[in-house]
Short mmCIF file of C-alpha atoms in Angstrom, two decimals:
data_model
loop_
_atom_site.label_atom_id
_atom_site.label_comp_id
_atom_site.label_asym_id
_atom_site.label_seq_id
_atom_site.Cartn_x
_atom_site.Cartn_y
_atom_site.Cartn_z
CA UNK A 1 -40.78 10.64 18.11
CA UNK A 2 -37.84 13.21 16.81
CA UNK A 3 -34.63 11.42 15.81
CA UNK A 4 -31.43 13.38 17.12
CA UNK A 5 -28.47 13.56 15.12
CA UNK A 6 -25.43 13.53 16.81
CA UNK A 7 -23.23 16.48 15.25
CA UNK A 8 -19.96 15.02 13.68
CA UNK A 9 -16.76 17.39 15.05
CA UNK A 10 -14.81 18.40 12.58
CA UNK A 11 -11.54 19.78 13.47
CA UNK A 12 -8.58 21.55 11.97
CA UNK A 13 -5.10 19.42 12.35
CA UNK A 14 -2.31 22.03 13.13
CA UNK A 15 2.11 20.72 13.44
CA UNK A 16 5.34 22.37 13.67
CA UNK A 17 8.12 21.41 11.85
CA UNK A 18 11.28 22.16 13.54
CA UNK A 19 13.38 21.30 11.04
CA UNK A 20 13.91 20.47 7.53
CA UNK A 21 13.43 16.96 6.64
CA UNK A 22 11.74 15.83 9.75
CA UNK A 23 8.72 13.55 9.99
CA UNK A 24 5.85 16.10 10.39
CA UNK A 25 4.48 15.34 7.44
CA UNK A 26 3.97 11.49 8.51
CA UNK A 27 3.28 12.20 11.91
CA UNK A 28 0.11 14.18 11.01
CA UNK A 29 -1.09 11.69 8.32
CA UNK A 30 -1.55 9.77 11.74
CA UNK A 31 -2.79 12.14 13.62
CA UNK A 32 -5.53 12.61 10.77
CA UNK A 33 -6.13 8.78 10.98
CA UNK A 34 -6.43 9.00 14.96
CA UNK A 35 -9.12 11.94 14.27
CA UNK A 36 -10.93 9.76 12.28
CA UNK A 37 -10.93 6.57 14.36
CA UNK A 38 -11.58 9.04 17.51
CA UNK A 39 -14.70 9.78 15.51
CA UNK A 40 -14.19 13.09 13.89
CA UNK A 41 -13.80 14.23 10.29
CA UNK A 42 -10.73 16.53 9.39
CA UNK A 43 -11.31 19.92 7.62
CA UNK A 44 -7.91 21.30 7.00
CA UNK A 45 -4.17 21.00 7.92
CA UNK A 46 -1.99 23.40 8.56
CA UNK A 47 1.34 23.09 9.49
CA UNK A 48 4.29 25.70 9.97
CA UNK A 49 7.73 25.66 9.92
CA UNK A 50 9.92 27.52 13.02
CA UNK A 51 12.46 26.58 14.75
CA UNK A 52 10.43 25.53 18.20
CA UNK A 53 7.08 25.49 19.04
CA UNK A 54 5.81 28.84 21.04
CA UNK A 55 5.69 28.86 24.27
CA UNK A 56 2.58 30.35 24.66
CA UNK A 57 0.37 29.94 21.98
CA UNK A 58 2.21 26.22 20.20
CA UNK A 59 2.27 28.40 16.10
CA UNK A 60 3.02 32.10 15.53
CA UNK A 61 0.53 34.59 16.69
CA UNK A 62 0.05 34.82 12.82
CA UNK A 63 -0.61 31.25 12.32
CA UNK A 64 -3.21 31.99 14.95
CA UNK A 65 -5.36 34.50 12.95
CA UNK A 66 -4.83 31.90 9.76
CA UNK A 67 -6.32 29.27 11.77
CA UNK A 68 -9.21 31.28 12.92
CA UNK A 69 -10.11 32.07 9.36
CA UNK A 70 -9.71 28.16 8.52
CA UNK A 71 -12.31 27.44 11.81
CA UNK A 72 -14.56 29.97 9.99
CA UNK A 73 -14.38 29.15 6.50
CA UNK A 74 -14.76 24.95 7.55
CA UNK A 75 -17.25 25.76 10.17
CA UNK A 76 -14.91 23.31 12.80
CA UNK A 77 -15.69 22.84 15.87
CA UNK A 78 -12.55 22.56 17.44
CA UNK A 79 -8.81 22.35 16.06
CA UNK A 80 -6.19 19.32 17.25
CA UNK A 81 -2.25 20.30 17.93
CA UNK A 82 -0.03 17.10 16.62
CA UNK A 83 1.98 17.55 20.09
CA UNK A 84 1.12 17.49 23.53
CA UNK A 85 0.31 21.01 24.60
CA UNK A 86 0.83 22.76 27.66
CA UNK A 87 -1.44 24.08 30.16
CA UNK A 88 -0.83 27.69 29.11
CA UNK A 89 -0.55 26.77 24.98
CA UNK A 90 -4.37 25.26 25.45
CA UNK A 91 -5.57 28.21 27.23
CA UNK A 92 -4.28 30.82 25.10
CA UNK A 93 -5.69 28.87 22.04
CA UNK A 94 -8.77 28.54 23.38
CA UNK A 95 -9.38 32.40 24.05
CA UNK A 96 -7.89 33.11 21.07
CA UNK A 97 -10.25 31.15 18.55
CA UNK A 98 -12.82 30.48 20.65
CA UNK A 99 -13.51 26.76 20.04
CA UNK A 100 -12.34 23.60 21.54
CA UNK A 101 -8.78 22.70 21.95
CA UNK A 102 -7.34 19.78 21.94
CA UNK A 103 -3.89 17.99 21.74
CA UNK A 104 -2.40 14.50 20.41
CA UNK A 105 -2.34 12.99 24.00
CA UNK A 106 -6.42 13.88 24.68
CA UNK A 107 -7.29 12.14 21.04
CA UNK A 108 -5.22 8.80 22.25
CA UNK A 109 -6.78 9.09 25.42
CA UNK A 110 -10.55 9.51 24.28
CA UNK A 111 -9.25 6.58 22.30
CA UNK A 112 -8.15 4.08 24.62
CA UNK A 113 -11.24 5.24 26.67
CA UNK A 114 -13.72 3.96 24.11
CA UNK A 115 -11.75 0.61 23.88
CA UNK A 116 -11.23 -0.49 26.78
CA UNK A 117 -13.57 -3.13 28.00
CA UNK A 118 -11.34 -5.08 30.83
CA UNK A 119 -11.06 -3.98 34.31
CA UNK A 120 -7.65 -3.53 34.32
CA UNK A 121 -8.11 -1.48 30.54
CA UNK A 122 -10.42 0.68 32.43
CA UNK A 123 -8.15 1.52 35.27
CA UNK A 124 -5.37 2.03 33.16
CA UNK A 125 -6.95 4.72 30.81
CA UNK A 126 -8.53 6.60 33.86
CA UNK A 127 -5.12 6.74 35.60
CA UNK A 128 -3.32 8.03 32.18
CA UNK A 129 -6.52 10.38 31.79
CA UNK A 130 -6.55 11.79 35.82
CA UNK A 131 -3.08 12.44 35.51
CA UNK A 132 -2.90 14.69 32.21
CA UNK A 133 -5.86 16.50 33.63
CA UNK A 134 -4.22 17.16 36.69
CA UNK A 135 -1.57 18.88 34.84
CA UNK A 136 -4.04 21.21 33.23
CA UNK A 137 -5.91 21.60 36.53
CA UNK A 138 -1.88 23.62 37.24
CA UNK A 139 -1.80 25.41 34.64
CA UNK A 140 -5.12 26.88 35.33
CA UNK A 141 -3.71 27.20 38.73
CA UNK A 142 -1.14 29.81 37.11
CA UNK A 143 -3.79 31.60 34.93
CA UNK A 144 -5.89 32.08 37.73
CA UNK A 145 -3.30 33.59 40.00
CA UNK A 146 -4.96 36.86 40.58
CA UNK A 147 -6.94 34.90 42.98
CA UNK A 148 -4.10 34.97 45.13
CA UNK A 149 -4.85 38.34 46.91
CA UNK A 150 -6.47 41.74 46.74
CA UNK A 151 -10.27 42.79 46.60
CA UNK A 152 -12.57 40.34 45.13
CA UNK A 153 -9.85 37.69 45.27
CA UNK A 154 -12.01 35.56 48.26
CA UNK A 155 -14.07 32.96 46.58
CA UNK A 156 -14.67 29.71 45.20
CA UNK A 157 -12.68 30.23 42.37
CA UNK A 158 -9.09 29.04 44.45
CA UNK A 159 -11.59 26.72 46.85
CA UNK A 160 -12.78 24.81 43.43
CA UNK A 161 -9.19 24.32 41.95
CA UNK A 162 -8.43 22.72 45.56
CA UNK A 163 -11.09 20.61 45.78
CA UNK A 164 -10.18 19.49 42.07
CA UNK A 165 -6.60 18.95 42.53
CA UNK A 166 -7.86 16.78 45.66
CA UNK A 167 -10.29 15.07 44.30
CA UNK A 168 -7.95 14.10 41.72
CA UNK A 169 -5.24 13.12 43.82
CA UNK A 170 -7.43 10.82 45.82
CA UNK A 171 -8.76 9.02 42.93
CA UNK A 172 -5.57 8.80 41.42
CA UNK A 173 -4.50 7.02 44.69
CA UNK A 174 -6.85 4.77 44.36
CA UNK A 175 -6.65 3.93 41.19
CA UNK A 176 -2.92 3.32 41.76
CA UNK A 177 -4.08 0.94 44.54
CA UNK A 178 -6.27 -1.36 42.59
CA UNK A 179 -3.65 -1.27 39.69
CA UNK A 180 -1.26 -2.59 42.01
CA UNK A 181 -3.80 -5.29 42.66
CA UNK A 182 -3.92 -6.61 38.86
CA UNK A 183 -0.31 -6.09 38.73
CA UNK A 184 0.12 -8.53 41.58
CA UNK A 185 -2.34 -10.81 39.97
CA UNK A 186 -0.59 -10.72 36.76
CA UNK A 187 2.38 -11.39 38.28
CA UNK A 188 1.25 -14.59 40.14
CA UNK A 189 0.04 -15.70 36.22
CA UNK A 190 3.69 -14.60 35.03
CA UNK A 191 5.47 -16.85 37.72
CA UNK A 192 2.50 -19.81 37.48
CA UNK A 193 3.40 -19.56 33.62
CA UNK A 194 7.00 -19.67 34.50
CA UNK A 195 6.51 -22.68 36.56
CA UNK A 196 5.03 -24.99 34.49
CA UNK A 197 7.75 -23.87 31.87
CA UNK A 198 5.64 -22.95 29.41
CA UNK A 199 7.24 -20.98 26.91
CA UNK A 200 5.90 -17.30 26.48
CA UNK A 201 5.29 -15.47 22.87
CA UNK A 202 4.49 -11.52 23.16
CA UNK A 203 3.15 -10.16 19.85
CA UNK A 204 4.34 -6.99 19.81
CA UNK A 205 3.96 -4.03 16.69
CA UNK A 206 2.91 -0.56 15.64
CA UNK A 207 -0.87 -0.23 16.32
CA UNK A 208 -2.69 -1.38 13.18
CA UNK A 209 -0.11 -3.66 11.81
CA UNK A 210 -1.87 -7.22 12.25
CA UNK A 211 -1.27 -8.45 15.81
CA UNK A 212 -4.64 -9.34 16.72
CA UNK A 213 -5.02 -11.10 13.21
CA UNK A 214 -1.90 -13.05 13.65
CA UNK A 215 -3.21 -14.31 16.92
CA UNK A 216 -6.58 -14.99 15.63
CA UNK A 217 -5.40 -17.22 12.99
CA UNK A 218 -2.49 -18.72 15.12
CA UNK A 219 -5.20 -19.89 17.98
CA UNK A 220 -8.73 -18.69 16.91
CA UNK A 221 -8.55 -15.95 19.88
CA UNK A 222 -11.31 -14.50 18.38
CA UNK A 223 -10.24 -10.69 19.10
CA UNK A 224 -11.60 -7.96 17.21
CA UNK A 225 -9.98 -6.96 13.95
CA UNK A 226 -10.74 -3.95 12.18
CA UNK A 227 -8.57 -1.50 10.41
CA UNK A 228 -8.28 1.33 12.82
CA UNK A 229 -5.92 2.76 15.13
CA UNK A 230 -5.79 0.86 18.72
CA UNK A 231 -9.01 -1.26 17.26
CA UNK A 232 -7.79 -3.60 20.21
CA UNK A 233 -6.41 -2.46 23.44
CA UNK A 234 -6.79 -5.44 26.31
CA UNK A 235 -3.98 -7.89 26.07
CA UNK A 236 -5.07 -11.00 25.22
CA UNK A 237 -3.36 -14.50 26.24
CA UNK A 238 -3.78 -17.66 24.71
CA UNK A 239 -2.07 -21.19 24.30
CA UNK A 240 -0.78 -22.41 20.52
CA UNK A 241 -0.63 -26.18 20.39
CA UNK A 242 2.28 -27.07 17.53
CA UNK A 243 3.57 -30.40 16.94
CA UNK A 244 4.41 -33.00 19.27
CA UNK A 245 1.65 -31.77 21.56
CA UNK A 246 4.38 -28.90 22.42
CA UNK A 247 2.65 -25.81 24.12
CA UNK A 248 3.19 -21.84 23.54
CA UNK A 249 1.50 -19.21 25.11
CA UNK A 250 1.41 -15.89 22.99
CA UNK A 251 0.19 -12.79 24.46
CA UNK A 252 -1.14 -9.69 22.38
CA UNK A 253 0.18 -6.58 23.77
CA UNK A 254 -0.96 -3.06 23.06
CA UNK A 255 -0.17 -1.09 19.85
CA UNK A 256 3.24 1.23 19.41
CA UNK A 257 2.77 4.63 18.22
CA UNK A 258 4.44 8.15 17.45
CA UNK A 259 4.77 10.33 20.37
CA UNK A 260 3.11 7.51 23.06
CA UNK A 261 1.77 9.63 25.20
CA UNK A 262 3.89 9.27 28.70
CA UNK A 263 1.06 8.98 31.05
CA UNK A 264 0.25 6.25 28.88
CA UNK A 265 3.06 4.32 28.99
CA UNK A 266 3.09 4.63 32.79
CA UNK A 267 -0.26 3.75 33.09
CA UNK A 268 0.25 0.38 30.74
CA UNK A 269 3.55 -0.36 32.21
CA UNK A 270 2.43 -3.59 33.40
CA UNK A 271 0.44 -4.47 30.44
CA UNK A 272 3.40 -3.47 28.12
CA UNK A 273 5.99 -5.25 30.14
CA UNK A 274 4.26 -8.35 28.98
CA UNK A 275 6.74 -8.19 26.52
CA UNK A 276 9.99 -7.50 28.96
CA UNK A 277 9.31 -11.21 30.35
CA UNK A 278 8.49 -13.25 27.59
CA UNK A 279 10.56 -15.87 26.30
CA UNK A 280 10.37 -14.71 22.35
CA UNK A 281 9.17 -11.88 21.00
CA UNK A 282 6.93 -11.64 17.76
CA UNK A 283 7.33 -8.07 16.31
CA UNK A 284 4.59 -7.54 13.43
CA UNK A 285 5.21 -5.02 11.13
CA UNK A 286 2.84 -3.48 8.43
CA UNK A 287 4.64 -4.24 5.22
CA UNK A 288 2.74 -2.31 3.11
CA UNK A 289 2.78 0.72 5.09
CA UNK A 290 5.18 3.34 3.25
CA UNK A 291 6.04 4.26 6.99
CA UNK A 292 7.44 0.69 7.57
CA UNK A 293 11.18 1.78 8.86
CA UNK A 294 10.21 4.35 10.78
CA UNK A 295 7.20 2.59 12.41
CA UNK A 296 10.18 -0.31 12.80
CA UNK A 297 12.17 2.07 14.37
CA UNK A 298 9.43 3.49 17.11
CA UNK A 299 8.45 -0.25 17.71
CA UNK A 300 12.39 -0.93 18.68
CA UNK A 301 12.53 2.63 21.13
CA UNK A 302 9.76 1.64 22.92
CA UNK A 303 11.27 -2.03 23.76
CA UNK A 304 14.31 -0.16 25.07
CA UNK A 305 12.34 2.01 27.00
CA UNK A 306 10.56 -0.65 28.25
CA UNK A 307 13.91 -2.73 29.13
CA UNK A 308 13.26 -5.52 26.70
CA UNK A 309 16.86 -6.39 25.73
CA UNK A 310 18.90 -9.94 24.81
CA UNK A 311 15.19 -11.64 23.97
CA UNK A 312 15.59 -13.47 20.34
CA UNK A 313 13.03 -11.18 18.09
CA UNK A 314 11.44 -12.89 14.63
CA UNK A 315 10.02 -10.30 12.54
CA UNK A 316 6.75 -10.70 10.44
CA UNK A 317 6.11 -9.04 7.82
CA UNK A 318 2.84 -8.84 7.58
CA UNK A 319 0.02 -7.76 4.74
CA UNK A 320 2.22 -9.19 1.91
CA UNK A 321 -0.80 -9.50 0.07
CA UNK A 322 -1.01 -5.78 0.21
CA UNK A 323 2.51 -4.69 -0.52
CA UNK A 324 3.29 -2.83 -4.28
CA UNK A 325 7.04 -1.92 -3.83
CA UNK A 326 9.24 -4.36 -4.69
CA UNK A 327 12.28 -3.70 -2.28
CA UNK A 328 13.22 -6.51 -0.60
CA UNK A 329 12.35 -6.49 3.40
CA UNK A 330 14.48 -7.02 6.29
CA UNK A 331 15.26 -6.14 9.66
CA UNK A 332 18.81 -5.73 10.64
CA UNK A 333 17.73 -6.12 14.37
CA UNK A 334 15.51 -9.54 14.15
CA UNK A 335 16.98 -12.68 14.70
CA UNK A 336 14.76 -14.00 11.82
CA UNK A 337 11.87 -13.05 9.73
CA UNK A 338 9.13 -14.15 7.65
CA UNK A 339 6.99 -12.69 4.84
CA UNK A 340 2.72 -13.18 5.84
CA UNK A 341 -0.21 -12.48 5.22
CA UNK A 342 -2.39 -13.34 8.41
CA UNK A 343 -5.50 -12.35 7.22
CA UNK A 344 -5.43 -14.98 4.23
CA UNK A 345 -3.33 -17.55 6.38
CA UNK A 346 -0.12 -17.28 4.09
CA UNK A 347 2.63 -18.07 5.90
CA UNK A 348 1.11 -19.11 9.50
CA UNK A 349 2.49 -22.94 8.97
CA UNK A 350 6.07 -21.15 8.15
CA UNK A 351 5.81 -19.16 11.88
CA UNK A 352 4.88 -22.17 13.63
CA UNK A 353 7.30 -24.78 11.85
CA UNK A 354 10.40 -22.02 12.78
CA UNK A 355 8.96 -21.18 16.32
CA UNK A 356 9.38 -24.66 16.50
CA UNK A 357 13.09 -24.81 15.59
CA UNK A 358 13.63 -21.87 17.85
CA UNK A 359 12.18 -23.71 20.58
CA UNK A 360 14.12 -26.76 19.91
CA UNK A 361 17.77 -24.50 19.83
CA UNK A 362 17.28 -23.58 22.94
CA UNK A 363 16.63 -27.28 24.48
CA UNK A 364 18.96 -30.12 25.15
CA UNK A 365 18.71 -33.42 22.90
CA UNK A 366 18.33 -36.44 24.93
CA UNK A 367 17.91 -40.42 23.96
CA UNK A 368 17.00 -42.13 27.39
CA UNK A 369 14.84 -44.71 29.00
CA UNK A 370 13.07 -43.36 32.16
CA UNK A 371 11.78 -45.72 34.44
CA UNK A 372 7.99 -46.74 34.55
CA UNK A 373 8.35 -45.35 37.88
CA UNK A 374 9.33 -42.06 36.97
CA UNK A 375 6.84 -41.84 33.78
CA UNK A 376 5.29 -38.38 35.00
CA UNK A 377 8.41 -36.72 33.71
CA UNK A 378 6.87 -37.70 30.42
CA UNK A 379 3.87 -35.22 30.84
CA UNK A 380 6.97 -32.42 32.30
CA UNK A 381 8.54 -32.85 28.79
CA UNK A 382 5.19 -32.71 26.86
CA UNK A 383 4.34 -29.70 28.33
CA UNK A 384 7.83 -27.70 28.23
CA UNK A 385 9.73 -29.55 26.09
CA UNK A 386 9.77 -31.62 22.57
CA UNK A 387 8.59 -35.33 23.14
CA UNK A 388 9.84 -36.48 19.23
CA UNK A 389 9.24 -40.13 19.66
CA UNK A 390 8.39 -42.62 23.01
CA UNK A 391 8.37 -47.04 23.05
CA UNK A 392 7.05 -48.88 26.11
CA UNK A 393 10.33 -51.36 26.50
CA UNK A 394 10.60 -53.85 29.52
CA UNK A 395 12.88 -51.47 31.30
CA UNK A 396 10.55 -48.29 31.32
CA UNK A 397 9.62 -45.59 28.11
CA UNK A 398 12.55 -45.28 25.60
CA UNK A 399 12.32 -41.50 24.56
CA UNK A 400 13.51 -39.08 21.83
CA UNK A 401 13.18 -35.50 23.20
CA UNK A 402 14.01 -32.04 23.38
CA UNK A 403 13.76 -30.48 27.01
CA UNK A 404 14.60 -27.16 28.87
CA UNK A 405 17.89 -26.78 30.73
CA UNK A 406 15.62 -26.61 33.65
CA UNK A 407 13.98 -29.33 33.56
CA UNK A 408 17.31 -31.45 32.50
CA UNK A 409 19.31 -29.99 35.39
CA UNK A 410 16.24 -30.77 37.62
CA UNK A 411 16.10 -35.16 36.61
CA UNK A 412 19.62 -34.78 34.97
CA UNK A 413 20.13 -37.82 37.17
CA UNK A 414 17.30 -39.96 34.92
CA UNK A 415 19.42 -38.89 31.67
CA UNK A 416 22.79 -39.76 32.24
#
């Protein structure tokens, strides 16, 4: 028996900075981190400043010949651009140093690839995946246009990129198809949700900030936690009981990040928009991340990209336990916000006691007594609503309760 060792990449990380003062710096840190949860160890980092990225080759054709003394001196195996590269960039890189090239949007791909467990998680990341390689598959189109005529030029060589592209194309149609299928399905949940008026909680945050542990500790989901990049990626649904038997659902969405790749975004547009018809939203935020405005910042662009406007936000701050700086917190942009620390519990019975009060804003007080005849309202207002207190009286059940304009326009003849 010989045991094989699978050889660890190791790759050199390589930025721009286009300007002074810009977040290269940061963004790479991450890009370092998604190397490492991607499963490869970083060498070096180099990263030059000019005012735009070159068109063919991403750094200067100096940079180039510093990076292939880097890929030397390391022994890498391949070196990873912090932006998405184009067709021609990746080619010219690739002849030029001679190892394998690869760009932000492949590492978040071969990420969500190896996370993805659901059905729907695995159509998503092939769709995302088909259509950046599809790109490629053009600009290899371009490099190999002295295929296009002359002696030698009739082969498989144009007959192969064809196939390819179509090959491609017909998957990607497929895909498409059964993604329109889950959509649908998700849709019928969304309006079956909507229905029986439960309220709907979307857990929203940068990746790695704490969603899954909030919802683990809120409703024992039992997701996976672990302290890497996208360590969940399947949204995850589950009901919170709080008091007075009142029922939430929150729903754990996938994990913002710099520079979201757009066939991503596409691809999870109906996971994401989990968040564009929730009641609340719950956005988690890493407090003791030194990134924590800008992260804050990306978290709020992607919500506006994703058309989630005029939904009341509560901000947690969460890892409190972790934090060092002693600046106070806030968020100019959340309706309210709390200081946690889900991991440990701290601060969970704070969340549900004000998700409670939210709830209860947005209902209509009532003192009434329904009918014994009309008692299965009672089970309406348990489910949707705020049952505070109920007595069995002679004339019917004498309640105290909070319920949803809804449901009071609906038996507004019962209350008055």
């Amino acid at each position: 028996m010989h045991e094989v060792e699978q050889i660890k990449e190791k790759v050199i990380l390589v930025a721009v900075s286009e300007q002074e003062g810009d977040d290269t710096e940061d963004s790479v840190q991450e890009l370092a981190e998604l190397v490492k949860t991607a499963g490869a160890t970083v060498a070096s980092v180099l990263v030059q400043k000019r005012e735009a990225v070159h068109t063919r080759t991403y750094v200067g054709t100096g940079k180039v010949d510093e990076i292939a003394q880097l890929i030397e001196i390391h022994e890498a195996t391949g070196i990873v651009c912090d932006d998405e590269l184009s067709p021609v960039q990746m080619k010219n890189l690739e002849l030029e140093l001679s190892v394998k090239v690869m760009d932000r949007t492949l590492v978040i791909l071969d990420i969500f690839a190896s996370r993805a467990t659901t059905s729907e998680g695995k159509i998503q990341v092939e769709l995302a995946q088909l259509k950046y390689r599809r790109s490629r598959l053009t600009g290899l189109g371009t490099s190999m246009s002295r295929l296009g005529g002359g002696i030698g030029t009739r082969g498989p060589g144009e007959k192969k990129l064809e196939i390819d592209r179509r090959l491609i194309n017909d998957r990607i149609a497929q895909l498409n198809s059964e993604l329109k299928e889950v959509v649908r399905h998700r849709e019928v949940n969304r309006s079956r949700r909507e229905k029986n008026k439960v309220p709907v909680v979307a857990i929203v945050g940068y990746t790695n900030a704490g969603k899954s542990t909030l919802l683990n500790h809120l409703t024992d989901a039992r997701v996976l936690e672990e302290d890497k990049l996208f360590a969940t990626l399947d949204p995850t649904t589950r009901l919170l009981t709080l008091e007075k038997d009142q029922q939430v659902l929150l729903t754990d969405t996938v994990g913002f990040i710099r520079k979201l790749p757009h066939h991503l975004v596409e691809a999870f547009k109906s996971t994401l928009e989990e968040a564009r018809y929730a009641d609340y939203i719950f956005h988690v935020v890493d407090a003791s991340n030194p990134q924590m405005d800008k992260q804050m910042h990306i978290v709020y662009e992607t919500l506006g990209r994703l058309g989630v406007k005029d939904k009341k936000i509560i901000t947690l701050f969460n890892k409190m336990d972790q934090r060092t700086e002693e600046e106070p917190l806030q968020d100019f942009r959340a309706d309210h916000t709390l200081f946690i620390s889900a991991a440990f519990d701290c601060g969970l019975e704070e969340v549900k006691a004000l998700l409670q009060e939210i709830l209860r804003d947005d209902k209509i007080y009532i003192e009434h007594v329904i009918p014994y005849a009309e008692a299965g309202i009672i089970q309406q207002i348990r489910q949707s609503g705020e049952l505070v207190k109920e007595e069995y009286v002679p004339e019917g059940i004498a309640i105290q309760a909070y319920v949803p304009a809804m449901l009071y326009g609906k038996y507004s003849h019962l209350f008055l």
